[in-house]
Amino acid sequence: MAVLVFVLKWLQWRFLIAEGSIEIYIGLIALFFTVLGIVVSRQFDRRKVVRTVVIEKEIPVPVQTPFIVDASALENLNLTAREYEVLQLMAKGCSNTEIAEALFLSLSTIKTHASNLFVKMDVTSRTKAIEKAKRLKITP
């Protein structure tokens, strides 16, 4: 009886292969590409481990000498004391309003001092005035 069932199943499988062979091959190819897609997506989806590497290096810091104002360059510019104070505060990055508050002067007075400073230093902007002052070594 078992042999008969085996033979019948074998014949059924044989006729199934003969009649539906294209569908079976298409199904096997689809199954292959599905498995291939899953494998490839898992390769790309792996979380990359980010490691932080700390490298310690000794950096020599040069010894800074105290800033010394070049008095001759300051005299050549012929700046008043207030104009020099305004220039120093400009070099520290203060705005006109902050300079006015620090020196207890009005904003228009600070603008006048800044304008006179630009004329005496032969520059057209705050940035150029600060750069020239540092180059002449009259501000730190």
mmCIF file with all atom_site columns, N, CA and C in Angstrom, residues 12 25 31 39 48 51 54 63 67-68 73-74 86 105 109 114 131 136 139:
data_model
loop_
_atom_site.group_PDB
_atom_site.id
_atom_site.type_symbol
_atom_site.label_atom_id
_atom_site.label_alt_id
_atom_site.label_comp_id
_atom_site.label_asym_id
_atom_site.label_entity_id
_atom_site.label_seq_id
_atom_site.pdbx_PDB_ins_code
_atom_site.Cartn_x
_atom_site.Cartn_y
_atom_site.Cartn_z
_atom_site.occupancy
_atom_site.B_iso_or_equiv
_atom_site.pdbx_formal_charge
_atom_site.auth_seq_id
_atom_site.auth_comp_id
_atom_site.auth_asym_id
_atom_site.auth_atom_id
_atom_site.pdbx_PDB_model_num
ATOM 1  N N  . GLN A 1 12  ? 2.179  11.898  -9.926  1.00 0.00 ? 12  GLN A N  1
ATOM 2  C CA . GLN A 1 12  ? 1.556  13.218  -9.800  1.00 0.00 ? 12  GLN A CA 1
ATOM 3  C C  . GLN A 1 12  ? 2.630  14.308  -9.886  1.00 0.00 ? 12  GLN A C  1
ATOM 4  N N  . TYR A 1 25  ? 9.788  27.142  -12.554 1.00 0.00 ? 25  TYR A N  1
ATOM 5  C CA . TYR A 1 25  ? 11.060 27.822  -12.763 1.00 0.00 ? 25  TYR A CA 1
ATOM 6  C C  . TYR A 1 25  ? 10.954 29.318  -12.417 1.00 0.00 ? 25  TYR A C  1
ATOM 7  N N  . LEU A 1 31  ? 12.077 33.297  -5.941  1.00 0.00 ? 31  LEU A N  1
ATOM 8  C CA . LEU A 1 31  ? 12.542 32.958  -4.605  1.00 0.00 ? 31  LEU A CA 1
ATOM 9  C C  . LEU A 1 31  ? 14.037 33.258  -4.457  1.00 0.00 ? 31  LEU A C  1
ATOM 10 N N  . VAL A 1 39  ? 19.614 39.297  1.649   1.00 0.00 ? 39  VAL A N  1
ATOM 11 C CA . VAL A 1 39  ? 21.020 39.216  2.038   1.00 0.00 ? 39  VAL A CA 1
ATOM 12 C C  . VAL A 1 39  ? 21.735 40.542  1.768   1.00 0.00 ? 39  VAL A C  1
ATOM 13 N N  . LYS A 1 48  ? 27.289 50.738  11.462  1.00 0.00 ? 48  LYS A N  1
ATOM 14 C CA . LYS A 1 48  ? 28.733 50.912  11.499  1.00 0.00 ? 48  LYS A CA 1
ATOM 15 C C  . LYS A 1 48  ? 29.117 51.405  12.888  1.00 0.00 ? 48  LYS A C  1
ATOM 16 N N  . ARG A 1 51  ? 34.111 54.694  16.301  1.00 0.00 ? 51  ARG A N  1
ATOM 17 C CA . ARG A 1 51  ? 35.034 54.696  17.421  1.00 0.00 ? 51  ARG A CA 1
ATOM 18 C C  . ARG A 1 51  ? 35.712 56.049  17.479  1.00 0.00 ? 51  ARG A C  1
ATOM 19 N N  . VAL A 1 54  ? 41.264 59.253  20.710  1.00 0.00 ? 54  VAL A N  1
ATOM 20 C CA . VAL A 1 54  ? 41.804 60.463  21.322  1.00 0.00 ? 54  VAL A CA 1
ATOM 21 C C  . VAL A 1 54  ? 43.319 60.392  21.248  1.00 0.00 ? 54  VAL A C  1
ATOM 22 N N  . VAL A 1 63  ? 56.292 81.490  25.417  1.00 0.00 ? 63  VAL A N  1
ATOM 23 C CA . VAL A 1 63  ? 56.119 82.402  26.535  1.00 0.00 ? 63  VAL A CA 1
ATOM 24 C C  . VAL A 1 63  ? 55.852 83.791  25.960  1.00 0.00 ? 63  VAL A C  1
ATOM 25 N N  . PHE A 1 67  ? 52.952 93.151  26.533  1.00 0.00 ? 67  PHE A N  1
ATOM 26 C CA . PHE A 1 67  ? 52.823 94.067  25.404  1.00 0.00 ? 67  PHE A CA 1
ATOM 27 C C  . PHE A 1 67  ? 53.398 95.438  25.774  1.00 0.00 ? 67  PHE A C  1
ATOM 28 N N  . ILE A 1 68  ? 54.221 95.953  24.898  1.00 0.00 ? 68  ILE A N  1
ATOM 29 C CA . ILE A 1 68  ? 54.817 97.272  25.112  1.00 0.00 ? 68  ILE A CA 1
ATOM 30 C C  . ILE A 1 68  ? 54.374 98.172  23.951  1.00 0.00 ? 68  ILE A C  1
ATOM 31 N N  . ALA A 1 73  ? 55.538 105.510 17.449  1.00 0.00 ? 73  ALA A N  1
ATOM 32 C CA . ALA A 1 73  ? 54.462 105.356 16.466  1.00 0.00 ? 73  ALA A CA 1
ATOM 33 C C  . ALA A 1 73  ? 53.198 106.050 16.941  1.00 0.00 ? 73  ALA A C  1
ATOM 34 N N  . LEU A 1 74  ? 52.942 105.996 18.241  1.00 0.00 ? 74  LEU A N  1
ATOM 35 C CA . LEU A 1 74  ? 51.764 106.665 18.805  1.00 0.00 ? 74  LEU A CA 1
ATOM 36 C C  . LEU A 1 74  ? 51.905 108.186 18.684  1.00 0.00 ? 74  LEU A C  1
ATOM 37 N N  . VAL A 1 86  ? 39.340 105.291 22.551  1.00 0.00 ? 86  VAL A N  1
ATOM 38 C CA . VAL A 1 86  ? 38.345 104.757 21.607  1.00 0.00 ? 86  VAL A CA 1
ATOM 39 C C  . VAL A 1 86  ? 38.976 103.656 20.755  1.00 0.00 ? 86  VAL A C  1
ATOM 40 N N  . LEU A 1 105 ? 30.234 108.879 27.464  1.00 0.00 ? 105 LEU A N  1
ATOM 41 C CA . LEU A 1 105 ? 30.096 109.911 26.437  1.00 0.00 ? 105 LEU A CA 1
ATOM 42 C C  . LEU A 1 105 ? 28.867 109.609 25.589  1.00 0.00 ? 105 LEU A C  1
ATOM 43 N N  . THR A 1 109 ? 29.495 111.737 20.067  1.00 0.00 ? 109 THR A N  1
ATOM 44 C CA . THR A 1 109 ? 30.881 112.088 20.422  1.00 0.00 ? 109 THR A CA 1
ATOM 45 C C  . THR A 1 109 ? 31.815 110.938 20.051  1.00 0.00 ? 109 THR A C  1
ATOM 46 N N  . ALA A 1 114 ? 35.855 108.591 16.468  1.00 0.00 ? 114 ALA A N  1
ATOM 47 C CA . ALA A 1 114 ? 36.198 107.530 15.512  1.00 0.00 ? 114 ALA A CA 1
ATOM 48 C C  . ALA A 1 114 ? 36.520 108.123 14.148  1.00 0.00 ? 114 ALA A C  1
ATOM 49 N N  . GLU A 1 131 ? 43.675 96.907  12.431  1.00 0.00 ? 131 GLU A N  1
ATOM 50 C CA . GLU A 1 131 ? 44.792 96.197  11.807  1.00 0.00 ? 131 GLU A CA 1
ATOM 51 C C  . GLU A 1 131 ? 46.042 97.074  11.782  1.00 0.00 ? 131 GLU A C  1
ATOM 52 N N  . LEU A 1 136 ? 51.348 98.711  13.918  1.00 0.00 ? 136 LEU A N  1
ATOM 53 C CA . LEU A 1 136 ? 52.205 99.742  14.489  1.00 0.00 ? 136 LEU A CA 1
ATOM 54 C C  . LEU A 1 136 ? 52.556 99.475  15.952  1.00 0.00 ? 136 LEU A C  1
ATOM 55 N N  . THR A 1 139 ? 48.333 98.932  19.928  1.00 0.00 ? 139 THR A N  1
ATOM 56 C CA . THR A 1 139 ? 47.293 98.217  20.681  1.00 0.00 ? 139 THR A CA 1
ATOM 57 C C  . THR A 1 139 ? 47.664 96.731  20.709  1.00 0.00 ? 139 THR A C  1
#
